[in-house]
Every structure is written in structure tokens, then in C-alpha cells.
Amino acid sequence: MYTFLLRKRDNYTVNFQDVEKTNILLKKAGVIDKLDEMTNDEIAKILGVDAIIGGTFESEQSKSEGAAIASVIMFGGFRGKTGTGSLIMTLNNGADGELLWRFFKTMDDTLSSSTDDLVEHMMRKVSRNFPYLN
């Protein structure tokens, strides 16, 4: 997520903190393994940031590549579905932890794409919907 946003940084009116700096600050504060026990405003205070971007990406393999190819041969079509990916991305205010923005997208993984392709496609959608565009 950070890498993709960084590639498009000239399109946004905000800056993104380096992941390494974030991890170091969390380690120094002794909370890197306790983030699920903290509020977003507590984390933002430790990091010295105005907002927290978070999210999850889940991928589920529903068919092997061979099964997807067999489905295409038997039933026709060009895109044999091999799995699904879901992305949830959130932006929370650092001062009070309130949710400022939420993005949810589910997409199919196909024979012609890899998980990396799926993530890339989802992140392109994120970049068009991110609230701090120039």
C-alpha cells in the first residue's frame, strides 16, 4: 500500500510516513506487538502523524489453475476464475481516531492475472478514490 501511494505522491496533498520510520517508532514505544490493543489516536500520537492509514488484503484460492483451465475448455469463455481478493482500506483522524474514509473492493483473480496483478488493479482504484487528491 505504501509503495503504491508513494509512486503517486505527486497526486496527493498529503505526505506519507516511511514504513521503516513507523516501525522504528512503534518498537521504541514498545507497542509493535500490541497494536490491536490500541486506538488509532493513540497510535497517531506515538507516530507524530495527522492520520492513520490501515487496511487488510485477503486472497482466497477457489480453484487450482488446472481446474480453471478445465472450466474454460468445458464451458467456454476467456477468463477462468481461480480466486477472489478483497481489500479494505481505512483512514482515521489522528486527533480523535474517527473514521475519515473507507474503501472496500472485491475482485476476481483469473487465469490471466496473478495476485500481484490483482493488488495492482485494486490499488489503482484506491488511488482514484483517495480523498486527498490534488
PDB file of N, CA and C in Angstrom, residues 33 38 53 66 86 96 102 114:
ATOM      1  N   ASP A  33       3.896  -5.033  18.998  1.00  0.00           N
ATOM      2  CA  ASP A  33       3.131  -6.284  19.108  1.00  0.00           C
ATOM      3  C   ASP A  33       1.784  -6.096  19.806  1.00  0.00           C
ATOM      4  N   MET A  38      -4.685  -1.026  20.825  1.00  0.00           N
ATOM      5  CA  MET A  38      -4.580   0.437  20.880  1.00  0.00           C
ATOM      6  C   MET A  38      -5.588   1.085  19.942  1.00  0.00           C
ATOM      7  N   ILE A  53      -3.438   5.386   8.156  1.00  0.00           N
ATOM      8  CA  ILE A  53      -3.978   4.567   7.072  1.00  0.00           C
ATOM      9  C   ILE A  53      -3.798   3.117   7.486  1.00  0.00           C
ATOM     10  N   GLY A  66      -5.278 -25.531 -12.964  1.00  0.00           N
ATOM     11  CA  GLY A  66      -5.730 -26.617 -13.834  1.00  0.00           C
ATOM     12  C   GLY A  66      -7.241 -26.709 -13.881  1.00  0.00           C
ATOM     13  N   SER A  86      -9.990  -9.411  -1.620  1.00  0.00           N
ATOM     14  CA  SER A  86     -10.768  -8.328  -1.001  1.00  0.00           C
ATOM     15  C   SER A  86      -9.817  -7.359  -0.320  1.00  0.00           C
ATOM     16  N   ASP A  96      -8.578  12.246  17.025  1.00  0.00           N
ATOM     17  CA  ASP A  96      -9.627  11.579  17.801  1.00  0.00           C
ATOM     18  C   ASP A  96      -9.916  10.145  17.352  1.00  0.00           C
ATOM     19  N   ARG A 102     -13.269   5.236   4.039  1.00  0.00           N
ATOM     20  CA  ARG A 102     -13.196   3.772   3.967  1.00  0.00           C
ATOM     21  C   ARG A 102     -13.359   3.363   2.518  1.00  0.00           C
ATOM     22  N   SER A 114      -2.190 -12.562 -11.826  1.00  0.00           N
ATOM     23  CA  SER A 114      -1.605 -13.105 -10.597  1.00  0.00           C
ATOM     24  C   SER A 114      -2.141 -12.299  -9.421  1.00  0.00           C
TER      25      SER A 114
END
